[in-house]
Every structure is written in C-alpha cells, then in structure tokens.
Short mmCIF file of C-alpha atoms and ligand atoms in Angstrom, two decimals:
data_model
loop_
_atom_site.label_atom_id
_atom_site.label_comp_id
_atom_site.label_asym_id
_atom_site.label_seq_id
_atom_site.Cartn_x
_atom_site.Cartn_y
_atom_site.Cartn_z
CA MET A 1 35.29 13.22 9.20
CA LEU A 2 37.28 15.41 6.82
CA GLN A 3 37.29 14.69 3.13
CA LYS A 4 40.34 15.40 0.99
CA MET A 5 39.69 17.80 -1.83
CA THR A 6 42.69 17.14 -4.07
CA GLY A 7 41.90 17.07 -7.77
CA GLU A 8 38.32 18.17 -7.27
CA PRO A 9 36.87 20.62 -9.79
CA GLU A 10 36.60 24.27 -8.79
CA ASP A 11 32.87 24.64 -9.34
CA ARG A 12 31.71 22.85 -6.23
CA GLU A 13 28.73 24.68 -4.71
CA THR A 14 29.96 24.27 -1.19
CA ILE A 15 32.77 22.43 0.42
CA CYS A 16 31.90 20.86 3.70
CA ASP A 17 35.05 20.27 5.70
CA SER A 18 33.36 18.94 8.76
CA LEU A 19 30.43 16.73 9.54
CA SER A 20 29.45 19.13 12.26
CA SER A 21 28.36 21.68 9.67
CA LEU A 22 25.81 19.29 8.20
CA VAL A 23 22.27 20.19 9.13
CA GLU A 24 18.83 18.85 8.33
CA GLY A 25 17.94 19.75 4.76
CA CYS A 26 21.51 19.39 3.42
CA ARG A 27 21.90 17.37 0.26
CA LEU A 28 24.95 15.31 -0.58
CA PRO A 29 25.92 12.00 -2.20
CA VAL A 30 25.35 9.03 0.10
CA LYS A 31 26.29 5.40 -0.40
CA MET A 32 23.13 3.36 -0.69
CA ARG A 33 22.70 0.15 1.26
CA ASN A 34 23.42 -3.03 -0.73
CA SER A 35 24.78 -1.06 -3.65
CA ASP A 36 27.86 0.78 -4.86
CA ASP A 37 25.85 3.81 -5.91
CA TRP A 38 26.19 7.24 -4.30
CA PRO A 39 22.96 9.00 -5.24
CA LEU A 40 22.12 12.49 -4.02
CA ALA A 41 20.27 12.34 -0.71
CA GLU A 42 18.69 14.79 1.68
CA VAL A 43 19.47 14.71 5.39
CA ILE A 44 16.14 14.46 7.21
CA SER A 45 17.45 14.03 10.74
CA ILE A 46 20.70 13.72 12.68
CA ARG A 47 21.35 11.82 15.90
CA ASP A 48 24.37 11.10 18.07
CA GLY A 49 25.23 7.60 19.14
CA GLU A 50 28.33 5.80 20.42
CA GLY A 51 30.68 8.65 19.61
CA MET A 52 29.39 8.83 16.06
CA LYS A 53 26.77 10.81 14.24
CA TYR A 54 23.99 9.06 12.35
CA PHE A 55 22.04 10.63 9.53
CA TYR A 56 18.54 9.74 8.35
CA VAL A 57 18.59 10.29 4.60
CA HIS A 58 16.12 10.33 1.74
CA TYR A 59 17.53 9.48 -1.70
CA ILE A 60 16.16 12.23 -3.90
CA ASP A 61 15.13 10.28 -6.99
CA PHE A 62 14.05 7.15 -5.18
CA ASN A 63 10.98 6.00 -3.35
CA LYS A 64 10.84 6.85 0.32
CA ARG A 65 10.92 3.19 1.30
CA LEU A 66 14.69 3.31 0.70
CA ASP A 67 15.18 6.04 3.32
CA GLU A 68 17.57 4.88 6.03
CA TRP A 69 19.92 5.76 8.86
CA VAL A 70 23.51 5.89 7.65
CA SER A 71 26.78 6.26 9.49
CA GLU A 72 29.28 9.02 8.75
CA ASP A 73 31.44 6.90 6.47
CA ARG A 74 28.61 6.63 3.93
CA LEU A 75 28.46 10.39 3.34
CA ASP A 76 30.44 12.11 0.61
CA THR A 77 30.97 15.45 2.29
CA ARG A 78 32.99 16.88 -0.58
CA LYS A 79 29.89 18.24 -2.24
CA VAL A 80 27.16 19.49 -0.01
CA GLN A 81 24.18 21.63 -0.94
CA PHE A 82 23.02 23.56 2.09
CA PRO A 83 19.38 24.45 2.65
CA ARG A 84 18.48 27.98 1.62
CA LYS A 85 18.40 30.35 4.56
CA ASP A 86 15.25 32.10 3.36
CA GLY A 87 13.23 28.92 3.79
CA GLY A 88 10.96 28.10 0.92
CA SER A 89 7.92 26.24 -0.06
CA SER A 90 9.37 22.74 -0.10
CA GLN A 91 7.82 20.02 2.05
CA SER A 92 10.50 20.21 4.69
CA GLY A 93 10.45 23.96 4.76
CA LEU A 94 13.96 23.96 3.37
CA GLN A 95 15.13 24.53 -0.11
CA THR A 96 18.29 23.77 -1.94
CA PRO A 97 19.42 25.47 -5.12
CA ASN A 98 19.18 22.35 -7.24
CA ARG A 99 16.11 20.85 -5.70
CA ARG A 100 14.64 18.40 -8.16
CA VAL A 101 11.01 17.43 -8.35
CA GLU A 102 10.41 13.70 -8.01
CA THR A 103 9.28 13.12 -11.54
CA GLU A 104 12.26 11.26 -12.88
CA PRO A 105 11.61 8.25 -15.10
CA SER A 106 11.18 5.05 -13.19
CA ARG A 107 14.02 2.63 -12.70
CA PRO A 108 13.71 -1.11 -13.06
CA GLU A 109 12.94 -2.74 -9.81
CA THR A 110 14.68 -5.63 -8.18
CA PRO A 111 13.67 -6.08 -4.59
CA PRO A 112 16.62 -7.47 -2.68
CA ASN A 113 16.24 -11.06 -1.60
CA THR A 114 17.26 -11.40 1.98
CA PRO A 115 18.17 -14.85 3.20
CA GLY A 116 15.95 -16.84 5.49
CA GLU A 117 12.72 -15.46 6.76
CA LEU A 118 13.99 -11.92 6.93
CA VAL A 119 12.13 -9.96 4.35
CA ASN A 120 13.68 -6.76 3.21
CA GLY A 121 10.82 -4.54 2.17
CA ASN A 122 13.10 -1.97 0.61
CA ALA A 123 11.99 -2.73 -2.88
CA VAL A 124 13.62 -0.39 -5.32
CA LEU A 125 11.50 1.60 -7.67
CA ALA A 126 11.95 5.17 -8.75
CA ALA A 127 9.71 7.74 -7.23
CA ALA A 128 8.48 8.61 -10.70
CA LEU A 129 5.00 7.28 -10.25
CA ASN A 130 4.81 8.15 -6.63
CA LYS A 131 2.26 10.86 -6.01
CA LYS A 132 2.50 13.01 -2.95
CA LEU A 133 0.11 12.52 -0.12
CA THR A 134 -2.49 15.16 -0.59
CA ARG A 135 -4.86 14.42 2.20
CA LYS A 136 -3.86 13.11 5.58
CA ARG A 137 -6.11 12.09 8.37
CA LYS A 138 -5.17 11.69 11.98
CA MET A 139 -4.91 8.32 13.61
CA PRO A 140 -4.46 8.36 17.35
CA SER A 141 -1.99 5.86 18.72
CA ILE A 142 -3.68 2.84 20.14
CA GLU A 143 -2.21 1.56 23.35
CA ALA A 144 -1.18 -2.07 23.11
CA GLU A 145 -2.32 -2.98 26.57
CA THR A 146 -5.51 -0.96 26.59
CA ALA A 147 -6.86 -1.94 23.19
CA PRO A 148 -10.19 -3.67 23.68
CA GLU A 149 -10.25 -7.42 23.15
CA VAL A 150 -11.16 -8.37 19.62
CA PRO A 151 -14.42 -10.29 19.62
CA VAL A 152 -14.09 -13.92 18.60
CA ALA A 153 -15.27 -14.43 15.04
CA PRO A 154 -18.45 -16.17 14.06
CA ILE A 155 -18.16 -19.66 12.57
CA ILE A 156 -15.85 -19.98 9.62
CA GLY A 157 -17.71 -21.11 6.56
CA SER A 158 -20.55 -18.76 7.11
CA GLY A 159 -21.20 -16.49 4.20
CA ALA A 160 -23.76 -14.72 6.33
CA LEU A 161 -24.02 -10.99 6.05
CA VAL A 162 -23.01 -8.79 8.88
CA THR A 163 -25.86 -6.57 9.90
CA SER A 164 -24.72 -3.22 11.11
CA GLU A 165 -25.45 0.44 10.80
CA PRO A 166 -22.87 2.57 9.08
CA GLY A 167 -20.80 4.72 11.36
CA LYS A 168 -20.38 8.40 10.90
CA ARG A 169 -17.35 9.45 8.93
CA THR A 170 -15.24 11.94 10.75
CA SER A 171 -12.28 12.42 8.57
CA GLY A 172 -10.42 15.53 9.61
CA SER A 173 -7.42 16.58 7.64
CA LEU A 174 -4.14 16.66 9.43
CA VAL A 175 -2.26 19.90 9.23
CA THR A 176 1.36 19.13 9.80
CA HIS A 177 3.91 21.54 11.14
CA HIS A 178 7.59 21.07 10.54
CA HIS A 179 8.28 18.84 13.54
CA ASP A 180 5.45 16.42 12.71
CA ASP A 181 6.61 16.39 9.16
CA VAL A 182 10.13 15.30 10.07
CA VAL A 183 8.78 12.68 12.48
CA THR A 184 6.32 11.16 10.04
CA ARG A 185 8.85 11.21 7.24
CA MET A 186 11.07 8.78 9.14
CA LYS A 187 10.57 5.07 9.65
CA ASN A 188 9.99 4.58 13.34
CA ILE A 189 9.78 0.79 13.55
CA GLU A 190 12.92 -1.11 12.70
CA MET A 191 11.47 -4.59 12.38
CA ILE A 192 8.23 -6.45 12.98
CA GLU A 193 7.74 -10.12 13.68
CA LEU A 194 4.42 -11.36 12.35
CA GLY A 195 3.88 -15.06 12.90
CA HIS A 196 7.04 -16.72 11.66
CA LYS A 197 8.01 -13.85 9.42
CA ARG A 198 10.32 -10.96 10.14
CA ILE A 199 9.59 -7.92 8.03
CA ARG A 200 11.44 -4.64 7.75
CA PRO A 201 8.93 -1.75 7.52
CA TRP A 202 9.04 0.80 4.73
CA TYR A 203 7.40 3.87 6.28
CA PHE A 204 6.29 5.60 9.47
CA SER A 205 3.27 4.25 11.32
CA PRO A 206 1.85 5.79 14.50
CA TYR A 207 2.48 2.88 16.87
CA PRO A 208 2.69 3.93 20.53
CA GLN A 209 5.84 5.77 21.51
CA GLU A 210 7.04 3.02 23.84
CA LEU A 211 7.29 0.61 20.89
CA VAL A 212 9.30 2.95 18.75
CA ASN A 213 13.08 2.46 18.61
CA LEU A 214 12.95 -1.17 19.76
CA THR A 215 14.90 -3.58 17.59
CA CYS A 216 11.70 -5.47 16.83
CA ILE A 217 8.02 -5.37 17.70
CA TYR A 218 5.97 -8.56 17.92
CA ILE A 219 2.54 -8.79 16.34
CA CYS A 220 -0.04 -11.55 16.81
CA GLU A 221 -0.66 -12.70 13.26
CA PHE A 222 -4.33 -13.48 13.97
CA CYS A 223 -5.67 -10.54 16.01
CA LEU A 224 -2.85 -8.14 15.00
CA LYS A 225 -2.25 -6.89 18.55
CA TYR A 226 1.29 -5.72 19.08
CA ARG A 227 3.69 -6.33 21.94
CA LYS A 228 7.10 -4.97 22.84
CA SER A 229 8.85 -8.33 23.30
CA ARG A 230 8.55 -11.95 22.28
CA LYS A 231 7.87 -12.85 25.91
CA CYS A 232 4.90 -10.47 26.03
CA LEU A 233 3.60 -11.89 22.78
CA GLU A 234 3.92 -15.45 24.08
CA ARG A 235 1.82 -14.42 27.08
CA HIS A 236 -0.74 -12.97 24.68
CA LEU A 237 -0.77 -16.09 22.50
CA LYS A 238 -1.71 -18.23 25.50
CA LYS A 239 -4.90 -16.18 25.80
CA CYS A 240 -5.60 -15.44 22.14
CA ASN A 241 -7.93 -18.00 20.60
CA LEU A 242 -8.12 -16.54 17.14
CA ARG A 243 -6.69 -18.63 14.33
CA HIS A 244 -8.18 -16.51 11.55
CA PRO A 245 -9.21 -12.88 11.11
CA PRO A 246 -12.51 -11.94 12.74
CA GLY A 247 -15.57 -11.50 10.53
CA ASN A 248 -17.12 -13.81 7.98
CA GLU A 249 -15.24 -16.07 5.66
CA ILE A 250 -16.92 -15.20 2.37
CA TYR A 251 -14.60 -17.00 -0.04
CA ARG A 252 -12.58 -20.17 0.05
CA LYS A 253 -10.78 -21.98 -2.73
CA GLY A 254 -7.97 -24.36 -1.86
CA VAL A 255 -5.91 -22.72 0.86
CA ILE A 256 -6.97 -19.17 -0.04
CA SER A 257 -9.77 -17.54 1.94
CA PHE A 258 -11.20 -14.05 2.18
CA PHE A 259 -12.72 -12.69 5.38
CA GLU A 260 -15.03 -9.68 5.42
CA ILE A 261 -14.54 -7.52 8.47
CA ASP A 262 -16.79 -4.63 9.39
CA GLY A 263 -14.71 -1.71 10.65
CA ARG A 264 -17.47 -0.80 13.06
CA LYS A 265 -17.98 -4.24 14.54
CA ASN A 266 -14.31 -5.16 14.80
CA LYS A 267 -12.78 -1.79 15.49
CA ALA A 268 -9.70 -2.98 17.38
CA TYR A 269 -8.79 -5.44 14.62
CA ALA A 270 -9.46 -2.85 11.91
CA GLN A 271 -7.32 -0.24 13.65
CA ASN A 272 -4.49 -2.68 14.19
CA LEU A 273 -4.70 -3.68 10.53
CA CYS A 274 -4.47 -0.01 9.51
CA LEU A 275 -1.45 0.50 11.76
CA LEU A 276 0.25 -2.54 10.28
CA ALA A 277 -0.61 -1.52 6.73
CA LYS A 278 0.67 2.01 7.25
CA LEU A 279 4.17 0.53 7.65
CA PHE A 280 4.01 -0.23 3.91
CA LEU A 281 1.70 2.47 2.60
CA ASP A 282 3.01 5.98 2.51
CA HIS A 283 0.99 8.04 0.15
CA LYS A 284 -2.31 6.92 1.54
CA THR A 285 -4.79 8.34 3.92
CA LEU A 286 -4.88 6.67 7.29
CA TYR A 287 -8.38 6.59 8.67
CA TYR A 288 -8.71 6.70 12.41
CA ASP A 289 -12.39 6.05 12.08
CA THR A 290 -12.75 2.56 10.69
CA ASP A 291 -16.58 2.51 10.92
CA PRO A 292 -17.22 3.49 7.29
CA PHE A 293 -15.03 0.69 5.94
CA LEU A 294 -15.14 -2.99 5.23
CA PHE A 295 -11.86 -4.88 5.26
CA TYR A 296 -11.29 -7.90 3.03
CA VAL A 297 -8.43 -9.94 4.44
CA MET A 298 -6.94 -12.67 2.26
CA THR A 299 -5.40 -15.60 4.12
CA GLN A 300 -3.50 -18.76 3.36
CA TYR A 301 -4.42 -21.80 5.41
CA ASP A 302 -2.11 -24.34 7.03
CA ALA A 303 -2.29 -26.53 10.13
CA ARG A 304 -1.53 -23.52 12.36
CA GLY A 305 -4.35 -21.38 11.02
CA PHE A 306 -5.34 -18.78 8.43
CA HIS A 307 -2.31 -16.54 7.85
CA ILE A 308 -2.75 -13.02 6.55
CA VAL A 309 -1.33 -12.58 3.06
CA GLY A 310 -2.85 -9.22 2.22
CA TYR A 311 -6.00 -7.16 2.37
CA PHE A 312 -7.91 -4.30 0.90
CA SER A 313 -10.32 -1.89 2.51
CA LYS A 314 -13.44 -0.55 0.90
CA GLU A 315 -15.81 2.23 1.84
CA LYS A 316 -19.30 0.97 2.63
CA GLU A 317 -20.60 3.82 0.50
CA SER A 318 -18.41 5.59 -2.02
CA THR A 319 -19.67 8.68 -3.77
CA GLU A 320 -16.77 8.42 -6.19
CA ASP A 321 -17.31 4.77 -7.16
CA TYR A 322 -14.17 3.61 -5.40
CA ASN A 323 -14.16 -0.14 -4.89
CA VAL A 324 -10.82 -0.19 -3.03
CA ALA A 325 -9.50 2.33 -0.52
CA CYS A 326 -6.16 0.76 0.44
CA ILE A 327 -4.62 -2.45 -0.81
CA LEU A 328 -1.59 -4.32 0.48
CA THR A 329 0.22 -7.58 -0.02
CA MET A 330 2.40 -8.34 2.99
CA PRO A 331 6.02 -8.02 1.77
CA PRO A 332 6.93 -11.73 2.18
CA TYR A 333 4.14 -12.57 -0.27
CA GLN A 334 4.75 -9.79 -2.79
CA ARG A 335 5.50 -10.35 -6.47
CA LYS A 336 3.86 -13.76 -6.50
CA GLY A 337 0.52 -12.73 -7.99
CA TYR A 338 -1.37 -12.11 -4.72
CA GLY A 339 -1.76 -8.38 -5.46
CA LYS A 340 -3.59 -9.16 -8.68
CA LEU A 341 -5.65 -11.75 -6.84
CA LEU A 342 -6.73 -9.08 -4.35
CA ILE A 343 -7.54 -6.71 -7.21
CA GLU A 344 -9.48 -9.42 -9.05
CA PHE A 345 -11.46 -10.10 -5.90
CA SER A 346 -12.31 -6.40 -5.51
CA TYR A 347 -13.74 -6.36 -9.05
CA GLU A 348 -15.59 -9.60 -8.38
CA LEU A 349 -17.36 -7.84 -5.50
CA SER A 350 -18.20 -4.96 -7.84
CA LYS A 351 -19.63 -7.45 -10.35
CA PHE A 352 -21.86 -8.87 -7.62
CA GLU A 353 -22.94 -5.31 -6.84
CA GLY A 354 -23.64 -4.66 -10.52
CA LYS A 355 -21.38 -1.61 -10.51
CA THR A 356 -18.13 -0.44 -12.00
CA GLY A 357 -15.41 0.65 -9.60
CA SER A 358 -11.93 2.08 -9.40
CA PRO A 359 -9.20 2.22 -6.74
CA GLU A 360 -8.98 5.33 -4.56
CA LYS A 361 -6.45 7.87 -5.79
CA PRO A 362 -3.60 8.55 -5.54
CA LEU A 363 -2.15 5.15 -6.32
CA SER A 364 1.33 4.29 -5.13
CA ASP A 365 4.00 3.40 -7.69
CA LEU A 366 3.53 -0.32 -7.00
CA GLY A 367 -0.25 0.10 -6.89
CA LEU A 368 -0.24 1.72 -10.33
CA LEU A 369 1.97 -1.03 -11.78
CA SER A 370 -0.29 -3.71 -10.39
CA TYR A 371 -3.53 -2.08 -11.51
CA ARG A 372 -2.19 -1.33 -14.99
CA SER A 373 -1.13 -4.91 -15.35
CA TYR A 374 -4.49 -6.21 -14.07
CA TRP A 375 -6.51 -3.88 -16.31
CA ALA A 376 -4.40 -4.70 -19.37
CA GLN A 377 -4.71 -8.46 -18.89
CA THR A 378 -8.43 -8.34 -18.12
CA ILE A 379 -9.30 -6.13 -21.10
CA LEU A 380 -7.02 -7.96 -23.50
CA ASP A 381 -8.56 -11.23 -22.43
CA ILE A 382 -11.95 -9.99 -23.53
CA LEU A 383 -10.66 -8.54 -26.79
CA VAL A 384 -8.76 -11.64 -27.89
CA THR A 385 -11.69 -13.92 -27.18
CA GLN A 386 -14.22 -11.82 -29.13
CA ASN A 387 -15.83 -13.59 -32.06
CA PRO A 388 -17.01 -11.89 -35.26
CA THR A 389 -20.76 -11.35 -35.42
CA ALA A 390 -20.89 -12.48 -39.07
CA ASP A 391 -18.57 -13.96 -41.70
CA ASN A 392 -15.90 -11.55 -42.90
CA GLU A 393 -16.89 -9.13 -40.15
CA LYS A 394 -14.55 -7.85 -37.50
CA PRO A 395 -15.57 -8.55 -33.90
CA GLN A 396 -17.38 -5.60 -32.36
CA ILE A 397 -17.53 -4.49 -28.77
CA THR A 398 -18.22 -1.16 -27.11
CA ILE A 399 -16.30 0.38 -24.23
CA ASN A 400 -19.48 0.21 -22.15
CA GLU A 401 -19.70 -3.52 -22.76
CA ILE A 402 -16.12 -3.97 -21.58
CA CYS A 403 -17.02 -2.00 -18.43
CA GLU A 404 -20.06 -4.18 -17.80
CA MET A 405 -18.14 -7.40 -18.27
CA THR A 406 -15.22 -6.43 -16.08
CA SER A 407 -16.66 -3.85 -13.63
CA ILE A 408 -13.64 -1.71 -14.51
CA LYS A 409 -14.59 1.98 -14.62
CA LYS A 410 -14.81 3.60 -18.05
CA GLU A 411 -11.87 5.99 -17.51
CA ASP A 412 -9.63 3.07 -16.56
CA VAL A 413 -10.71 1.06 -19.62
CA ILE A 414 -9.96 4.00 -21.90
CA SER A 415 -6.61 4.81 -20.27
CA THR A 416 -5.62 1.14 -20.50
CA LEU A 417 -6.45 0.96 -24.21
CA GLN A 418 -4.47 4.16 -24.72
CA ASN A 419 -1.48 2.93 -22.69
CA LEU A 420 -1.44 -0.26 -24.69
CA ASN A 421 -1.55 1.88 -27.82
CA LEU A 422 -4.43 -0.11 -29.22
CA ILE A 423 -6.75 2.66 -30.37
CA ASN A 424 -6.41 3.79 -33.98
CA TYR A 425 -8.48 6.17 -36.05
CA TYR A 426 -9.29 4.52 -39.34
CA LYS A 427 -11.69 5.64 -42.09
CA GLY A 428 -13.65 7.89 -39.79
CA GLN A 429 -13.98 5.58 -36.85
CA TYR A 430 -12.01 4.34 -33.86
CA ILE A 431 -10.84 0.79 -34.15
CA ILE A 432 -8.77 -1.44 -31.91
CA THR A 433 -5.89 -3.25 -33.54
CA ILE A 434 -4.05 -5.98 -31.68
CA SER A 435 -0.93 -7.45 -33.20
CA GLN A 436 -0.41 -11.20 -33.32
CA GLU A 437 2.67 -10.72 -31.13
CA MET A 438 0.60 -9.01 -28.48
CA VAL A 439 -1.92 -11.85 -28.52
CA GLN A 440 0.87 -14.40 -28.07
CA ASN A 441 2.43 -12.43 -25.21
CA HIS A 442 -0.92 -12.05 -23.56
CA LEU A 443 -1.74 -15.75 -23.77
CA ALA A 444 1.68 -16.65 -22.37
CA ALA A 445 1.21 -14.20 -19.44
CA MET A 446 -2.25 -15.57 -18.68
CA GLU A 447 -0.91 -19.09 -18.62
CA LYS A 448 1.59 -18.04 -15.96
CA ARG A 449 -1.12 -16.36 -13.89
CA SER A 450 -2.11 -19.36 -11.85
CA LEU A 451 -3.74 -17.54 -8.93
CA ARG A 452 -7.28 -16.68 -9.99
CA ILE A 453 -10.57 -15.91 -8.30
CA ASP A 454 -13.31 -18.45 -8.84
CA SER A 455 -16.61 -16.58 -8.59
CA LYS A 456 -18.40 -19.83 -7.66
CA CYS A 457 -16.49 -19.82 -4.37
CA LEU A 458 -17.69 -16.34 -3.37
CA HIS A 459 -20.63 -16.51 -0.96
CA TRP A 460 -21.65 -12.94 -0.60
CA THR A 461 -24.59 -10.65 -1.13
CA PRO A 462 -23.93 -6.93 -1.33
CA LYS A 463 -25.59 -4.67 1.20
CA ASP A 464 -27.17 -1.34 0.47
CA TRP A 465 -25.52 0.75 3.14
CA SER A 466 -27.44 3.90 2.21
CA LYS A 467 -30.75 2.15 3.02
CA ARG A 468 -29.29 0.98 6.30
CA ALA A 469 -28.34 4.54 7.17
CA LYS A 470 -31.91 5.73 6.51
CA CYS A 471 -33.31 2.83 8.53
CA VAL A 472 -31.04 3.61 11.48
CA HIS A 473 -31.99 7.29 11.37
CA SER A 474 -35.68 6.48 11.42
CA VAL A 475 -35.22 4.15 14.39
CA VAL A 476 -33.30 6.86 16.19
CA GLY A 477 -36.11 9.29 15.32
CA LYS A 478 -38.74 6.97 16.74
CA ASN A 479 -36.83 6.53 19.95
CA LEU A 480 -36.53 10.25 20.29
CA ASN A 481 -40.29 10.66 19.79
CA ILE A 482 -41.04 8.11 22.48
CA LYS A 483 -38.83 10.01 24.88
N1 ACO B 1 8.65 -4.00 -9.06
C1 ACO B 1 8.21 -4.09 -10.33
N2 ACO B 1 7.00 -4.59 -10.64
C2 ACO B 1 6.23 -4.98 -9.62
C3 ACO B 1 6.63 -4.90 -8.27
C4 ACO B 1 7.90 -4.38 -8.00
N3 ACO B 1 8.36 -4.30 -6.76
N4 ACO B 1 5.65 -5.37 -7.47
C5 ACO B 1 4.66 -5.74 -8.29
N5 ACO B 1 5.01 -5.50 -9.59
C6 ACO B 1 4.22 -5.78 -10.78
C7 ACO B 1 4.34 -7.26 -11.07
O1 ACO B 1 5.37 -7.52 -11.96
C8 ACO B 1 2.99 -7.58 -11.65
O2 ACO B 1 2.91 -7.25 -13.00
P1 ACO B 1 3.07 -8.39 -14.14
O3 ACO B 1 2.22 -9.54 -13.71
O4 ACO B 1 2.56 -7.68 -15.35
O5 ACO B 1 4.50 -8.72 -14.16
C9 ACO B 1 2.06 -6.61 -10.95
O6 ACO B 1 2.87 -5.55 -10.48
C10 ACO B 1 1.30 -7.25 -9.83
O7 ACO B 1 2.14 -8.12 -9.11
P2 ACO B 1 1.58 -9.02 -7.93
O8 ACO B 1 2.61 -10.02 -7.57
O9 ACO B 1 0.23 -9.53 -8.28
O10 ACO B 1 1.41 -7.91 -6.81
P3 ACO B 1 1.95 -7.93 -5.30
O11 ACO B 1 1.44 -9.12 -4.57
O12 ACO B 1 3.39 -7.68 -5.27
O13 ACO B 1 1.15 -6.67 -4.73
C11 ACO B 1 0.92 -4.38 -4.25
C12 ACO B 1 1.11 -5.41 -5.36
C13 ACO B 1 -0.36 -4.69 -3.49
C14 ACO B 1 0.79 -3.00 -4.86
C15 ACO B 1 2.18 -4.47 -3.31
O14 ACO B 1 3.29 -4.04 -4.02
C16 ACO B 1 2.07 -3.68 -2.04
O15 ACO B 1 1.42 -4.09 -1.10
N6 ACO B 1 2.75 -2.51 -2.01
C17 ACO B 1 2.78 -1.67 -0.80
C18 ACO B 1 1.45 -0.99 -0.58
C19 ACO B 1 0.97 -0.28 -1.81
O16 ACO B 1 1.70 0.47 -2.44
N7 ACO B 1 -0.32 -0.51 -2.15
C20 ACO B 1 -1.01 0.13 -3.24
C21 ACO B 1 -1.42 1.47 -2.85
S1 ACO B 1 -2.61 2.16 -3.94
C22 ACO B 1 -4.10 1.87 -3.13
O17 ACO B 1 -4.07 1.51 -1.98
C23 ACO B 1 -5.39 2.05 -3.89
ZN1 ZN B 2 -3.88 -12.47 19.16
#
C-alpha cells in the first residue's frame, strides 16, 4: 500500500513508501479497533496471509491487552519511525528515536460491551500504572491429553482442613532471548469458551502449541482441562463428574462459595487455573510449581453447578507477609464488585490468621485500582464510625489499631491515608481530617457495595505451614535412620 504525501509537512522523520519496508520494531500510527483514534504503535510481528500482510501491534501508551493483529489498511505509513540499527537496551532489543517510557497519565477506562455472551476483555486503561514484569518463572506447557485426572473433590460443605506437607519451591527465573520475548509478547489464543461464556484473552499464556492459532479453545469450566474443539470437550464432559472446583468449600453465603485448593494435592487443577489466569495477567509471575500455593476459587451456584467467577492464590508461607499472590475476576464478571469481594475474603483469611497482609507486587493497573478502592473504603469505614472517647474530645485511633482491625499492612494504611489526602500536621501532631462531603460520598459508595463477605460463613482454621515443614523433615529423617 502506498500512501500519498501531498500537503504533508517536511519534517517527517522517515517516509515509508511501501509496506514491504516495515519491519518489527517500527513505530507508526495505527487505527485502533472500535475507535477512530490512530495512536502510535510498535510493530511486534508481521505475517503473510491471503495475499495480505498482517501486523501485530502494541499501542505505545496503552496497556498490552489492547495489542492486536491489524490489516494493512489500518496502518498510516506516512510517518514511520524505524528501529535504530545499533540496537539498544529496550525490551525488544530495538530502539526508536522517540521511544517513550510507559509512564503517561492514565486514561479513563470504558471496557467495550460486546453483545451476547461474547466478552471483549480488551478493557482500556492507560499503561500508566502498569509495572513491568521484573521476575518471570518458567511454566512448562501441559499437554491436554496427558494431564493427570483431577481427583474428585471431597464432600461440599466440609470446612475440614487439608492436611499436606508443603512442597519445595523451585522458582527459577526465566531469561528470555529476543525470540521468546516476541512470542510471549503476543496473544496466542484468540478465544476461549468456558462453560457458556466466550472470552477473548488479553495476553500470552503457554498453552500447548497445537492449541495455539485455533479460532477458539474449549475449557471445562469445572476441572479447567482444555480441548481443541467443542466435540472433544463434549467427550470430556461425558466423563467429567466435577460440578465444582476440587478442594474444600470453606465459605458459602447465598450463591457465592469459596473453595480452598491445595496446589500440591490438586496439581493438575492448579496448573490449569494458572494457565487460564495467565491469559488475563501479564505482569505477574507464573509459577510452574504450584505446591507452595493455596488457591481460593470463588464460584456462583446455579442448577448446573458452581461456576468459577474468580480466584486468588496465596503462598502457604510468605516471608514478605503477602496474603495474595495473583488475583483475577473472570472478564464476564468484572466491574460488578467481585474483585473487591475476593480482596475482602483475602483479608478475612488474614484476620483469622491474626496477621496483616498485602498483595504481592507488582500490582497490575486494574489490581492497583481495585486495592486502592478497597483500602480506602475499609479505612474510611473505620474512621467515620469512630466515637469520641469523652465529651468534646475528638475520636482517637492509631495506625496500628487500624491495621489490627482490618489486617491491612501498615504501609498500605499509610499510603491510603496519604492518597486520600487525609493527614494534616496541626499544632505539633498529625491529625486526620475528613470533610463532610467525603463522609457522604463514602456512605453512598458503601450502600452501593452489596457484595460483602460475612465472616460467620467462613469455616476455616489457618494452618501453620512452617510447623508442617519441620514435622515432615523429621519424619523423613526418621525413615532415613531406619534405613
Ligand atoms: N476500569 C476502571 N476502574 C476499574 C476497572 C476498569 N476496567 N476494573 C475495576 N475498576 C475499579 C472499579 O471501579 C472498582 O472501584 P470503585 O468501586 O471504587 O468504583 C474497583 O476497581 C474494583 O472493582 P471490582 O468490580 O470489585 O473488581 P473486578 O471484579 O473488576 O476485579 C480485578 C478487579 C481482579 C483487578 C480484575 O480487573 C482482573 O481480574 N484484572 C485482570 C487480572 C489482574 O490485573 N489482576 C490483578 C493483578 S495484581 C495481583 O495479582 C496481586
Ligand atoms: Zn472437566
């Protein structure tokens, strides 16, 4: 395709008169799907198809979930920045003169509503809050047909504890070379069908190669095994007896349940859950060893079974006081309050443990929004319901007391108070001032927040995994002595 250059200003960096000169690493304006905007985008990959070239592009100032394949007619080839020949230190190994760091202010987000059951996961939010993946861990692809059968769960309704020894954590960091980098930067699954829902993935996930590039992959919504066609899935469903996640149902209120799954006991399920979650989590570590984790899967019940709405994973032992490793609301359920319900549940577990906790860093843009909102509402709720200790006295509370009441870690309490701009220095001491308007807004927001955790419905006793580890070691030691 040749673009006409009439009337164009002289100071163009480069004029690209032919699509054939475009290479990976080029940057140029590209028309975004479902919009009239032509933001600057980087070409990640190029492929030929049906006499046309297709380009996989990343919109520079936008979250990676908007990356997509575009046809030639969506490229504005009048202004192309070519990658620098001398390479560089950028992620792709290519550099352009005007490369911008992804720290632009965030844009308001309006996830497109797609008709019917088709859920478009390409929610729009600027990459501003998106931190780069700093640590990556390998996850080998798990063959659909060879994955071991997931054990059938114990009775639902049992709050019984799972007894198991902690597995050994073998988290190796993944050193990527350029080819891997390009591959993992691109979405590889076009669509998934999970139960009755069709969902468009946001990011790469290491599903087996034979499933990649199909128009859709089919996932059993109960055991999370994946198949390459609907027919194959139907065959699987005839054999699959699960109607809920494996593990113990530790919470039920109304139609909402939480199941606790031990990553060591239900490895196949845990790995399939990680694979599924990776489709929507980009910045996060993907653990191939699920042994050190517990998975809390939230479901919604109907006559067909307990349908997965979201989940979070949690290390059995965290040296950094993390109470959540990864958290996800399945896209069809997003922006309805389930994310905050998951977060509330994670803090409820921490309360039962008598600890404060914090989510594992880095947080995604959406993760940060959700946590900030949860922290703000939870802390404000305590502040506005504080009573004065005596007449004409102001109510008094310490940061440590807020931490104890909420299980929110001290740093997060302080950063929340700062973000809300509530801390003032007055007559030699720090005081918190909340305007009447803020109180009103808070009360109105809380009234809208209908999905809440009821601690009375949680049947759970925390386990001391460090003691278990010692116990297991001593048993192993004894066995060795006998030998
Ligand atoms: N745009 C703008 N605001 C949003 C968006 C969005 N797309 N999504 C959520 N929010 C805001 C909501 O407005 C709400 O705040 P408010 O009540 O003050 O208005 C808050 O975030 C929480 O909304 P929920 O409906 O409770 O959350 P949701 O069910 O959408 O789940 C989650 C949030 C889990 C982060 C979801 O977006 C998700 O799964 N994203 C993909 C995976 C991910 O990024 N996970 C977090 C990674 S960090 C970690 O794992 C520790
Ligand atoms: Zn199944």
